[in-house]
């Protein structure tokens, strides 16, 4: 998804939120994006349940996650979850782990012009084929923000494996009597009449009810399209970074982490008002700030979290790894990039205690020349986030680390230190560009590209005398690290490295 594709499809502002309430009416890439959202959700559960566990548990989970996914990437994840819960990963556990749910539209507008906008539609989806674990019956339980149940519906037809592969099983919920606000739908899967066991994976997604959402979205997106034509590249990219999130929700595409569509609309309305009043586009935006950084005719997207107080603040820039189904690096058709929100979630409050700002960039993918995008992003950072300090620490995960390793000469002068996670494929001739700047490495358990890490350390040791003294190339830590969680699992050591590299006392 990109703003330039939205501009080409400007007719979007004349459409309803979700003209096709069932995801089975959409294309394969659209459905695969929802499936990948569900896979990310399950991986996040593994990470949360792995925290605080023994080193033996970590090693075993790392081994399970590094197994070939054999066409069903949920299987290693389900097996890891079952291990952490001390139960068998049987057919019922794996099926409940893999079943997903389309929630359309993301924001229900009871005052919308079209019927599809006035009710919530929930369709069960099985992203990958699995053996049957019994006759399926689904219950859809909706609760309000206080946890009170407002609806419970049961669906018992078209519930075979092939039916759910095509998202044929689902229900609709009229929302005319519901107050505006956030709601949560839970999918309960009964197998041969048996309810989920206490240890079985659960699935809940958030959606919203907001009267007037359709009209407000159309007005804000229409104003953004008009405004951006007259903006210089920096401000245009900033506007794009905010507007893209609204266009995504408006078109019914899967979100990242959870639905924040109402807040996203409020941010866009604020951004448009700022530009119309000739103020900086992001002025007044708090918390997680959607960021767009100019990269030629494209926009590099990310999210930022800035500490309180006037700047400049020391910064850490994180470059995400790409969306993949397993260590084989098989990628989904969609999403083409891993959105920054996932890594920001894994980072938690990283840097907050030290007054450090965080910028997380979307991953490589979608045909972007990522090294060029990183150079442009680092150059534009103090202009987009005026409280950001110069020469941040750059932390790169997997595919992003591979790009940075090969382009080290270009990127080293722009940063105070670099961490490469998952790979160390730096050309020997380029290693000297890190003189005076620390370089840290994190190998990932079972990740093929991590074989290059030891080679890079050897190159640093073999450097000529003076060069060797000026080089600071070390492992960030030697703990076993599951390949999916390189950044999150390295948080303590990353914090210490950032304080050292940025000379924070």
GROMACS .gro file of C-alpha atoms in nm:
model
  505
    1UNK     CA    1   0.000   0.000   0.000
    2UNK     CA    2   0.133   0.343  -0.086
    3UNK     CA    3   0.004   0.696  -0.117
    4UNK     CA    4   0.097   0.724  -0.482
    5UNK     CA    5  -0.134   0.429  -0.551
    6UNK     CA    6  -0.409   0.609  -0.359
    7UNK     CA    7  -0.364   0.921  -0.565
    8UNK     CA    8  -0.393   0.716  -0.884
    9UNK     CA    9  -0.714   0.571  -0.744
   10UNK     CA   10  -0.859   0.900  -0.628
   11UNK     CA   11  -1.208   0.766  -0.686
   12UNK     CA   12  -1.167   0.592  -0.352
   13UNK     CA   13  -1.320   0.891  -0.178
   14UNK     CA   14  -1.645   0.822  -0.361
   15UNK     CA   15  -1.672   0.465  -0.230
   16UNK     CA   16  -1.815   0.322   0.089
   17UNK     CA   17  -1.587   0.195   0.364
   18UNK     CA   18  -1.625  -0.162   0.247
   19UNK     CA   19  -1.835  -0.205  -0.060
   20UNK     CA   20  -1.783  -0.583  -0.035
   21UNK     CA   21  -1.848  -0.683   0.327
   22UNK     CA   22  -1.718  -1.036   0.273
   23UNK     CA   23  -1.346  -1.070   0.223
   24UNK     CA   24  -1.404  -1.366  -0.010
   25UNK     CA   25  -1.520  -1.106  -0.265
   26UNK     CA   26  -1.175  -0.949  -0.262
   27UNK     CA   27  -0.859  -1.059  -0.443
   28UNK     CA   28  -0.602  -1.315  -0.321
   29UNK     CA   29  -0.357  -1.046  -0.208
   30UNK     CA   30  -0.628  -0.877  -0.002
   31UNK     CA   31  -0.712  -1.203   0.173
   32UNK     CA   32  -0.346  -1.295   0.220
   33UNK     CA   33  -0.283  -0.964   0.394
   34UNK     CA   34  -0.552  -1.051   0.650
   35UNK     CA   35  -0.401  -1.397   0.692
   36UNK     CA   36  -0.057  -1.251   0.752
   37UNK     CA   37  -0.201  -1.014   1.013
   38UNK     CA   38  -0.329  -1.322   1.196
   39UNK     CA   39   0.012  -1.493   1.171
   40UNK     CA   40   0.183  -1.185   1.316
   41UNK     CA   41  -0.071  -1.190   1.599
   42UNK     CA   42   0.011  -1.551   1.686
   43UNK     CA   43   0.386  -1.486   1.669
   44UNK     CA   44   0.337  -1.195   1.909
   45UNK     CA   45   0.167  -1.435   2.152
   46UNK     CA   46   0.470  -1.663   2.142
   47UNK     CA   47   0.697  -1.369   2.222
   48UNK     CA   48   0.482  -1.259   2.516
   49UNK     CA   49   0.465  -1.609   2.664
   50UNK     CA   50   0.838  -1.664   2.611
   51UNK     CA   51   0.942  -1.369   2.827
   52UNK     CA   52   1.082  -1.480   3.161
   53UNK     CA   53   1.115  -1.845   3.062
   54UNK     CA   54   1.425  -2.060   3.112
   55UNK     CA   55   1.710  -2.069   2.863
   56UNK     CA   56   1.614  -2.426   2.781
   57UNK     CA   57   1.261  -2.313   2.688
   58UNK     CA   58   1.408  -2.036   2.473
   59UNK     CA   59   1.633  -2.282   2.291
   60UNK     CA   60   1.346  -2.523   2.230
   61UNK     CA   61   1.113  -2.249   2.103
   62UNK     CA   62   1.392  -2.119   1.879
   63UNK     CA   63   1.434  -2.471   1.739
   64UNK     CA   64   1.062  -2.509   1.671
   65UNK     CA   65   1.033  -2.169   1.503
   66UNK     CA   66   1.331  -2.244   1.279
   67UNK     CA   67   1.179  -2.565   1.140
   68UNK     CA   68   1.066  -2.562   0.774
   69UNK     CA   69   0.708  -2.436   0.762
   70UNK     CA   70   0.619  -2.684   0.482
   71UNK     CA   71   0.345  -2.468   0.339
   72UNK     CA   72   0.167  -2.396   0.669
   73UNK     CA   73   0.358  -2.122   0.858
   74UNK     CA   74   0.118  -2.144   1.153
   75UNK     CA   75   0.239  -2.495   1.245
   76UNK     CA   76   0.577  -2.397   1.399
   77UNK     CA   77   0.401  -2.114   1.583
   78UNK     CA   78   0.127  -2.343   1.716
   79UNK     CA   79   0.386  -2.598   1.828
   80UNK     CA   80   0.581  -2.325   2.011
   81UNK     CA   81   0.266  -2.199   2.184
   82UNK     CA   82   0.173  -2.553   2.288
   83UNK     CA   83   0.521  -2.611   2.429
   84UNK     CA   84   0.503  -2.292   2.634
   85UNK     CA   85   0.159  -2.392   2.767
   86UNK     CA   86   0.272  -2.744   2.847
   87UNK     CA   87   0.016  -2.916   2.624
   88UNK     CA   88   0.008  -3.123   2.307
   89UNK     CA   89  -0.008  -2.944   1.974
   90UNK     CA   90  -0.291  -3.166   1.849
   91UNK     CA   91  -0.518  -3.111   1.548
   92UNK     CA   92  -0.770  -2.907   1.751
   93UNK     CA   93  -0.497  -2.680   1.895
   94UNK     CA   94  -0.340  -2.620   1.554
   95UNK     CA   95  -0.675  -2.552   1.388
   96UNK     CA   96  -0.785  -2.303   1.654
   97UNK     CA   97  -0.444  -2.138   1.626
   98UNK     CA   98  -0.475  -2.100   1.247
   99UNK     CA   99  -0.840  -1.995   1.210
  100UNK     CA  100  -0.867  -1.623   1.144
  101UNK     CA  101  -1.146  -1.369   1.123
  102UNK     CA  102  -1.221  -1.092   0.875
  103UNK     CA  103  -1.384  -0.793   1.046
  104UNK     CA  104  -1.541  -0.557   0.791
  105UNK     CA  105  -1.584  -0.269   0.792
  106UNK     CA  106  -1.328  -0.172   1.050
  107UNK     CA  107  -1.544   0.125   1.145
  108UNK     CA  108  -1.921   0.076   1.124
  109UNK     CA  109  -2.112   0.392   1.038
  110UNK     CA  110  -2.485   0.351   1.114
  111UNK     CA  111  -2.545   0.683   0.937
  112UNK     CA  112  -2.352   0.581   0.623
  113UNK     CA  113  -2.517   0.600   0.284
  114UNK     CA  114  -2.478   0.231   0.200
  115UNK     CA  115  -2.612  -0.071   0.385
  116UNK     CA  116  -2.267  -0.234   0.393
  117UNK     CA  117  -2.143   0.053   0.609
  118UNK     CA  118  -2.417   0.015   0.870
  119UNK     CA  119  -2.344  -0.331   1.007
  120UNK     CA  120  -2.040  -0.530   1.114
  121UNK     CA  121  -1.955  -0.841   0.914
  122UNK     CA  122  -1.750  -1.125   1.063
  123UNK     CA  123  -1.623  -1.404   0.833
  124UNK     CA  124  -1.416  -1.700   0.950
  125UNK     CA  125  -1.104  -1.761   0.743
  126UNK     CA  126  -0.851  -2.044   0.727
  127UNK     CA  127  -0.542  -1.897   0.556
  128UNK     CA  128  -0.384  -2.241   0.492
  129UNK     CA  129  -0.536  -2.586   0.455
  130UNK     CA  130  -0.525  -2.810   0.762
  131UNK     CA  131  -0.678  -3.150   0.842
  132UNK     CA  132  -1.025  -3.143   0.996
  133UNK     CA  133  -1.039  -3.165   1.375
  134UNK     CA  134  -1.413  -3.231   1.386
  135UNK     CA  135  -1.737  -3.069   1.280
  136UNK     CA  136  -1.706  -2.696   1.333
  137UNK     CA  137  -1.963  -2.459   1.481
  138UNK     CA  138  -1.873  -2.094   1.537
  139UNK     CA  139  -1.993  -1.845   1.794
  140UNK     CA  140  -1.930  -1.473   1.751
  141UNK     CA  141  -1.930  -1.285   2.081
  142UNK     CA  142  -1.922  -0.904   2.077
  143UNK     CA  143  -1.835  -0.701   2.386
  144UNK     CA  144  -1.816  -0.327   2.445
  145UNK     CA  145  -1.516  -0.139   2.583
  146UNK     CA  146  -1.622  -0.220   2.941
  147UNK     CA  147  -1.631  -0.594   2.864
  148UNK     CA  148  -2.011  -0.625   2.867
  149UNK     CA  149  -2.151  -0.872   2.613
  150UNK     CA  150  -2.374  -0.699   2.358
  151UNK     CA  151  -2.423  -0.981   2.107
  152UNK     CA  152  -2.373  -1.358   2.069
  153UNK     CA  153  -2.451  -1.536   1.743
  154UNK     CA  154  -2.399  -1.899   1.642
  155UNK     CA  155  -2.321  -2.018   1.288
  156UNK     CA  156  -2.343  -2.388   1.200
  157UNK     CA  157  -2.364  -2.413   0.820
  158UNK     CA  158  -2.091  -2.393   0.554
  159UNK     CA  159  -1.832  -2.464   0.822
  160UNK     CA  160  -1.620  -2.732   0.653
  161UNK     CA  161  -1.251  -2.683   0.582
  162UNK     CA  162  -1.312  -2.576   0.223
  163UNK     CA  163  -1.589  -2.338   0.331
  164UNK     CA  164  -1.369  -2.155   0.579
  165UNK     CA  165  -1.086  -2.152   0.325
  166UNK     CA  166  -1.324  -1.940   0.113
  167UNK     CA  167  -1.453  -1.736   0.410
  168UNK     CA  168  -1.806  -1.869   0.360
  169UNK     CA  169  -1.891  -1.895   0.730
  170UNK     CA  170  -1.992  -1.570   0.893
  171UNK     CA  171  -2.255  -1.345   1.044
  172UNK     CA  172  -2.358  -0.980   1.034
  173UNK     CA  173  -2.437  -0.753   1.328
  174UNK     CA  174  -2.670  -0.456   1.295
  175UNK     CA  175  -2.513  -0.169   1.487
  176UNK     CA  176  -2.791   0.091   1.482
  177UNK     CA  177  -2.860   0.041   1.852
  178UNK     CA  178  -2.493   0.041   1.955
  179UNK     CA  179  -2.336   0.357   2.094
  180UNK     CA  180  -2.030   0.504   1.925
  181UNK     CA  181  -1.712   0.350   2.061
  182UNK     CA  182  -1.471   0.057   2.043
  183UNK     CA  183  -1.595  -0.303   2.047
  184UNK     CA  184  -1.431  -0.644   2.042
  185UNK     CA  185  -1.545  -0.957   1.863
  186UNK     CA  186  -1.431  -1.300   1.984
  187UNK     CA  187  -1.440  -1.611   1.765
  188UNK     CA  188  -1.531  -1.927   1.961
  189UNK     CA  189  -1.478  -2.251   1.766
  190UNK     CA  190  -1.663  -2.562   1.881
  191UNK     CA  191  -1.530  -2.894   1.744
  192UNK     CA  192  -1.775  -3.186   1.747
  193UNK     CA  193  -1.969  -2.985   2.002
  194UNK     CA  194  -1.672  -2.937   2.235
  195UNK     CA  195  -1.592  -2.584   2.347
  196UNK     CA  196  -1.232  -2.459   2.340
  197UNK     CA  197  -1.014  -2.592   2.619
  198UNK     CA  198  -0.854  -2.351   2.863
  199UNK     CA  199  -0.517  -2.377   2.687
  200UNK     CA  200  -0.647  -2.340   2.329
  201UNK     CA  201  -0.562  -2.023   2.135
  202UNK     CA  202  -0.831  -1.756   2.140
  203UNK     CA  203  -0.899  -1.487   1.880
  204UNK     CA  204  -1.034  -1.137   1.944
  205UNK     CA  205  -1.026  -0.835   1.715
  206UNK     CA  206  -1.130  -0.477   1.781
  207UNK     CA  207  -1.366  -0.276   1.561
  208UNK     CA  208  -1.546   0.055   1.602
  209UNK     CA  209  -1.884   0.219   1.570
  210UNK     CA  210  -1.871   0.586   1.472
  211UNK     CA  211  -2.156   0.780   1.319
  212UNK     CA  212  -2.041   1.013   1.043
  213UNK     CA  213  -1.717   0.821   0.982
  214UNK     CA  214  -1.780   0.776   0.610
  215UNK     CA  215  -1.841   1.145   0.547
  216UNK     CA  216  -1.552   1.258   0.767
  217UNK     CA  217  -1.313   1.017   0.594
  218UNK     CA  218  -1.418   1.133   0.249
  219UNK     CA  219  -1.375   1.497   0.344
  220UNK     CA  220  -1.035   1.445   0.506
  221UNK     CA  221  -0.898   1.226   0.225
  222UNK     CA  222  -1.035   1.463  -0.040
  223UNK     CA  223  -0.873   1.761   0.131
  224UNK     CA  224  -0.545   1.571   0.160
  225UNK     CA  225  -0.542   1.489  -0.212
  226UNK     CA  226  -0.598   1.856  -0.297
  227UNK     CA  227  -0.341   1.983  -0.047
  228UNK     CA  228  -0.061   1.749  -0.142
  229UNK     CA  229  -0.050   1.873  -0.501
  230UNK     CA  230   0.089   2.207  -0.382
  231UNK     CA  231   0.320   2.081  -0.108
  232UNK     CA  232   0.697   2.056  -0.129
  233UNK     CA  233   0.830   1.697  -0.095
  234UNK     CA  234   0.901   1.703   0.279
  235UNK     CA  235   0.555   1.818   0.385
  236UNK     CA  236   0.389   1.602   0.120
  237UNK     CA  237   0.559   1.296   0.265
  238UNK     CA  238   0.448   1.393   0.616
  239UNK     CA  239   0.089   1.425   0.500
  240UNK     CA  240   0.111   1.094   0.316
  241UNK     CA  241   0.234   0.917   0.628
  242UNK     CA  242  -0.082   1.017   0.814
  243UNK     CA  243  -0.331   0.986   0.526
  244UNK     CA  244  -0.227   0.637   0.424
  245UNK     CA  245  -0.358   0.491   0.746
  246UNK     CA  246  -0.702   0.635   0.684
  247UNK     CA  247  -0.711   0.518   0.323
  248UNK     CA  248  -0.619   0.168   0.441
  249UNK     CA  249  -0.907   0.149   0.688
  250UNK     CA  250  -1.145   0.310   0.440
  251UNK     CA  251  -1.062   0.044   0.180
  252UNK     CA  252  -1.103  -0.241   0.431
  253UNK     CA  253  -0.741  -0.357   0.417
  254UNK     CA  254  -0.599  -0.538   0.720
  255UNK     CA  255  -0.446  -0.324   0.991
  256UNK     CA  256  -0.126  -0.381   1.189
  257UNK     CA  257  -0.135  -0.494   1.554
  258UNK     CA  258  -0.489  -0.368   1.621
  259UNK     CA  259  -0.744  -0.130   1.477
  260UNK     CA  260  -0.683   0.236   1.561
  261UNK     CA  261  -0.888   0.363   1.268
  262UNK     CA  262  -1.079   0.629   1.461
  263UNK     CA  263  -0.759   0.779   1.606
  264UNK     CA  264  -0.603   0.761   1.259
  265UNK     CA  265  -0.890   0.970   1.120
  266UNK     CA  266  -0.854   1.224   1.400
  267UNK     CA  267  -0.482   1.250   1.324
  268UNK     CA  268  -0.552   1.315   0.956
  269UNK     CA  269  -0.810   1.580   1.037
  270UNK     CA  270  -0.555   1.751   1.263
  271UNK     CA  271  -0.284   1.725   0.996
  272UNK     CA  272  -0.512   1.873   0.728
  273UNK     CA  273  -0.614   2.158   0.960
  274UNK     CA  274  -0.248   2.228   1.035
  275UNK     CA  275  -0.161   2.254   0.667
  276UNK     CA  276  -0.463   2.467   0.589
  277UNK     CA  277  -0.347   2.706   0.863
  278UNK     CA  278   0.015   2.690   0.739
  279UNK     CA  279   0.138   2.507   1.048
  280UNK     CA  280   0.375   2.206   1.047
  281UNK     CA  281   0.177   1.895   0.944
  282UNK     CA  282   0.251   1.693   1.260
  283UNK     CA  283   0.205   1.975   1.510
  284UNK     CA  284  -0.001   1.862   1.808
  285UNK     CA  285   0.021   1.490   1.734
  286UNK     CA  286   0.105   1.292   2.046
  287UNK     CA  287   0.186   0.933   2.136
  288UNK     CA  288   0.258   0.713   1.834
  289UNK     CA  289   0.322   0.952   1.546
  290UNK     CA  290   0.278   0.826   1.188
  291UNK     CA  291   0.580   0.943   0.992
  292UNK     CA  292   0.633   0.984   0.620
  293UNK     CA  293   0.986   1.056   0.499
  294UNK     CA  294   1.054   1.169   0.142
  295UNK     CA  295   1.240   0.925  -0.083
  296UNK     CA  296   1.233   1.075  -0.432
  297UNK     CA  297   0.883   1.019  -0.567
  298UNK     CA  298   0.808   0.766  -0.293
  299UNK     CA  299   0.740   0.799   0.078
  300UNK     CA  300   0.919   0.584   0.336
  301UNK     CA  301   0.670   0.510   0.610
  302UNK     CA  302   0.730   0.458   0.978
  303UNK     CA  303   0.609   0.542   1.327
  304UNK     CA  304   0.780   0.750   1.594
  305UNK     CA  305   0.753   0.790   1.969
  306UNK     CA  306   0.917   1.097   2.116
  307UNK     CA  307   0.993   1.165   2.484
  308UNK     CA  308   0.841   1.463   2.660
  309UNK     CA  309   1.025   1.792   2.675
  310UNK     CA  310   1.200   2.015   2.429
  311UNK     CA  311   1.466   1.865   2.205
  312UNK     CA  312   1.695   1.773   2.065
  313UNK     CA  313   1.655   1.418   2.191
  314UNK     CA  314   1.895   1.132   2.115
  315UNK     CA  315   1.737   0.892   1.867
  316UNK     CA  316   1.738   0.526   1.772
  317UNK     CA  317   1.618   0.434   1.424
  318UNK     CA  318   1.496   0.077   1.378
  319UNK     CA  319   1.468  -0.076   1.030
  320UNK     CA  320   1.228  -0.374   1.031
  321UNK     CA  321   1.277  -0.715   0.877
  322UNK     CA  322   1.053  -0.807   0.583
  323UNK     CA  323   0.733  -1.014   0.610
  324UNK     CA  324   0.822  -1.382   0.566
  325UNK     CA  325   0.652  -1.714   0.629
  326UNK     CA  326   0.961  -1.892   0.765
  327UNK     CA  327   1.339  -1.911   0.771
  328UNK     CA  328   1.324  -2.009   0.403
  329UNK     CA  329   1.233  -1.641   0.344
  330UNK     CA  330   0.918  -1.731   0.148
  331UNK     CA  331   0.719  -1.410   0.139
  332UNK     CA  332   0.349  -1.336   0.116
  333UNK     CA  333   0.205  -1.156  -0.186
  334UNK     CA  334   0.070  -0.906   0.067
  335UNK     CA  335   0.174  -0.726   0.273
  336UNK     CA  336   0.482  -0.641   0.071
  337UNK     CA  337   0.647  -0.471   0.368
  338UNK     CA  338   0.629  -0.537   0.741
  339UNK     CA  339   0.467  -0.234   0.894
  340UNK     CA  340   0.658  -0.052   1.164
  341UNK     CA  341   0.378  -0.083   1.421
  342UNK     CA  342   0.467  -0.448   1.481
  343UNK     CA  343   0.825  -0.375   1.583
  344UNK     CA  344   0.721  -0.070   1.786
  345UNK     CA  345   0.487  -0.298   1.982
  346UNK     CA  346   0.772  -0.543   2.048
  347UNK     CA  347   0.994  -0.258   2.170
  348UNK     CA  348   0.746  -0.152   2.438
  349UNK     CA  349   0.882   0.148   2.631
  350UNK     CA  350   1.235   0.108   2.496
  351UNK     CA  351   1.437   0.427   2.548
  352UNK     CA  352   1.176   0.609   2.755
  353UNK     CA  353   1.373   0.600   3.081
  354UNK     CA  354   1.675   0.750   2.904
  355UNK     CA  355   1.482   1.022   2.722
  356UNK     CA  356   1.557   0.855   2.387
  357UNK     CA  357   1.325   0.897   2.089
  358UNK     CA  358   1.241   0.599   1.869
  359UNK     CA  359   1.167   0.589   1.498
  360UNK     CA  360   1.070   0.254   1.346
  361UNK     CA  361   1.067   0.228   0.967
  362UNK     CA  362   0.869  -0.013   0.751
  363UNK     CA  363   1.078  -0.299   0.614
  364UNK     CA  364   1.237  -0.348   0.273
  365UNK     CA  365   0.997  -0.464   0.003
  366UNK     CA  366   0.756  -0.336  -0.264
  367UNK     CA  367   1.045  -0.265  -0.502
  368UNK     CA  368   1.190   0.013  -0.284
  369UNK     CA  369   1.564   0.081  -0.309
  370UNK     CA  370   1.596   0.050   0.066
  371UNK     CA  371   1.948   0.187   0.105
  372UNK     CA  372   1.844   0.504  -0.078
  373UNK     CA  373   1.532   0.525   0.139
  374UNK     CA  374   1.739   0.493   0.458
  375UNK     CA  375   1.984   0.762   0.351
  376UNK     CA  376   1.694   0.995   0.266
  377UNK     CA  377   1.517   0.913   0.592
  378UNK     CA  378   1.823   0.983   0.807
  379UNK     CA  379   1.877   1.311   0.625
  380UNK     CA  380   1.516   1.422   0.668
  381UNK     CA  381   1.470   1.302   1.027
  382UNK     CA  382   1.553   1.629   1.210
  383UNK     CA  383   1.325   1.819   0.971
  384UNK     CA  384   1.029   1.583   1.015
  385UNK     CA  385   1.078   1.546   1.392
  386UNK     CA  386   1.233   1.879   1.500
  387UNK     CA  387   1.308   1.744   1.849
  388UNK     CA  388   1.519   1.462   1.706
  389UNK     CA  389   1.893   1.481   1.759
  390UNK     CA  390   2.153   1.420   1.492
  391UNK     CA  391   2.338   1.095   1.412
  392UNK     CA  392   2.111   0.833   1.569
  393UNK     CA  393   2.194   0.473   1.642
  394UNK     CA  394   2.070   0.248   1.360
  395UNK     CA  395   1.935  -0.098   1.447
  396UNK     CA  396   1.852  -0.324   1.151
  397UNK     CA  397   1.669  -0.655   1.153
  398UNK     CA  398   1.724  -0.940   0.903
  399UNK     CA  399   1.655  -0.815   0.547
  400UNK     CA  400   1.714  -0.453   0.650
  401UNK     CA  401   2.044  -0.560   0.808
  402UNK     CA  402   2.141  -0.728   0.482
  403UNK     CA  403   2.086  -0.403   0.292
  404UNK     CA  404   2.279  -0.194   0.546
  405UNK     CA  405   2.568  -0.442   0.555
  406UNK     CA  406   2.617  -0.408   0.180
  407UNK     CA  407   2.581  -0.027   0.189
  408UNK     CA  408   2.785   0.039   0.501
  409UNK     CA  409   3.008   0.302   0.337
  410UNK     CA  410   2.706   0.522   0.262
  411UNK     CA  411   2.530   0.482   0.595
  412UNK     CA  412   2.813   0.480   0.849
  413UNK     CA  413   2.881   0.859   0.836
  414UNK     CA  414   2.515   0.930   0.915
  415UNK     CA  415   2.493   0.739   1.244
  416UNK     CA  416   2.659   0.703   1.585
  417UNK     CA  417   2.656   0.323   1.582
  418UNK     CA  418   2.499   0.029   1.403
  419UNK     CA  419   2.349  -0.303   1.514
  420UNK     CA  420   2.306  -0.576   1.253
  421UNK     CA  421   2.062  -0.849   1.357
  422UNK     CA  422   2.061  -1.178   1.169
  423UNK     CA  423   2.343  -1.114   0.925
  424UNK     CA  424   2.696  -0.981   0.907
  425UNK     CA  425   2.754  -0.983   0.533
  426UNK     CA  426   2.968  -0.669   0.528
  427UNK     CA  427   3.228  -0.657   0.249
  428UNK     CA  428   3.573  -0.662   0.408
  429UNK     CA  429   3.673  -0.347   0.220
  430UNK     CA  430   3.377  -0.157   0.368
  431UNK     CA  431   3.445  -0.242   0.729
  432UNK     CA  432   3.688   0.047   0.769
  433UNK     CA  433   3.399   0.294   0.725
  434UNK     CA  434   3.296   0.205   1.083
  435UNK     CA  435   3.620   0.338   1.235
  436UNK     CA  436   3.523   0.544   1.536
  437UNK     CA  437   3.171   0.401   1.542
  438UNK     CA  438   3.075   0.081   1.724
  439UNK     CA  439   2.925  -0.207   1.526
  440UNK     CA  440   2.732  -0.478   1.709
  441UNK     CA  441   2.607  -0.812   1.578
  442UNK     CA  442   2.328  -1.048   1.681
  443UNK     CA  443   2.317  -1.399   1.529
  444UNK     CA  444   1.972  -1.560   1.518
  445UNK     CA  445   1.912  -1.924   1.609
  446UNK     CA  446   1.852  -2.138   1.303
  447UNK     CA  447   1.863  -1.840   1.065
  448UNK     CA  448   2.083  -1.923   0.763
  449UNK     CA  449   2.218  -1.571   0.705
  450UNK     CA  450   2.359  -1.563   1.058
  451UNK     CA  451   2.649  -1.779   0.939
  452UNK     CA  452   2.802  -1.455   0.810
  453UNK     CA  453   2.828  -1.305   1.160
  454UNK     CA  454   3.135  -1.504   1.261
  455UNK     CA  455   3.300  -1.421   0.928
  456UNK     CA  456   3.252  -1.050   0.995
  457UNK     CA  457   3.404  -1.081   1.341
  458UNK     CA  458   3.702  -1.260   1.188
  459UNK     CA  459   3.743  -0.979   0.932
  460UNK     CA  460   3.751  -0.727   1.215
  461UNK     CA  461   4.016  -0.931   1.398
  462UNK     CA  462   4.223  -0.962   1.079
  463UNK     CA  463   4.227  -0.589   1.004
  464UNK     CA  464   4.572  -0.420   0.990
  465UNK     CA  465   4.710  -0.291   1.319
  466UNK     CA  466   4.593   0.071   1.319
  467UNK     CA  467   4.262  -0.018   1.156
  468UNK     CA  468   4.204  -0.297   1.406
  469UNK     CA  469   4.255  -0.058   1.697
  470UNK     CA  470   4.002   0.184   1.551
  471UNK     CA  471   3.738  -0.083   1.485
  472UNK     CA  472   3.486  -0.184   1.750
  473UNK     CA  473   3.309  -0.493   1.615
  474UNK     CA  474   3.155  -0.726   1.873
  475UNK     CA  475   2.859  -0.949   1.943
  476UNK     CA  476   2.585  -0.756   2.118
  477UNK     CA  477   2.519  -1.068   2.327
  478UNK     CA  478   2.559  -1.444   2.298
  479UNK     CA  479   2.219  -1.555   2.429
  480UNK     CA  480   2.006  -1.791   2.214
  481UNK     CA  481   1.774  -1.570   2.010
  482UNK     CA  482   1.470  -1.696   1.817
  483UNK     CA  483   1.498  -1.571   1.461
  484UNK     CA  484   1.161  -1.391   1.468
  485UNK     CA  485   1.241  -1.187   1.778
  486UNK     CA  486   1.594  -1.059   1.732
  487UNK     CA  487   1.519  -0.698   1.826
  488UNK     CA  488   1.275  -0.767   2.109
  489UNK     CA  489   1.493  -1.039   2.263
  490UNK     CA  490   1.794  -0.806   2.258
  491UNK     CA  491   1.627  -0.515   2.438
  492UNK     CA  492   1.848  -0.507   2.751
  493UNK     CA  493   2.172  -0.514   2.554
  494UNK     CA  494   2.038  -0.268   2.297
  495UNK     CA  495   1.957  -0.025   2.576
  496UNK     CA  496   2.309  -0.049   2.714
  497UNK     CA  497   2.462  -0.012   2.367
  498UNK     CA  498   2.251   0.296   2.289
  499UNK     CA  499   2.359   0.463   2.613
  500UNK     CA  500   2.722   0.393   2.527
  501UNK     CA  501   2.707   0.491   2.160
  502UNK     CA  502   2.513   0.813   2.228
  503UNK     CA  503   2.723   0.892   2.538
  504UNK     CA  504   2.420   0.915   2.767
  505UNK     CA  505   2.520   0.958   3.129
   0.00000   0.00000   0.00000
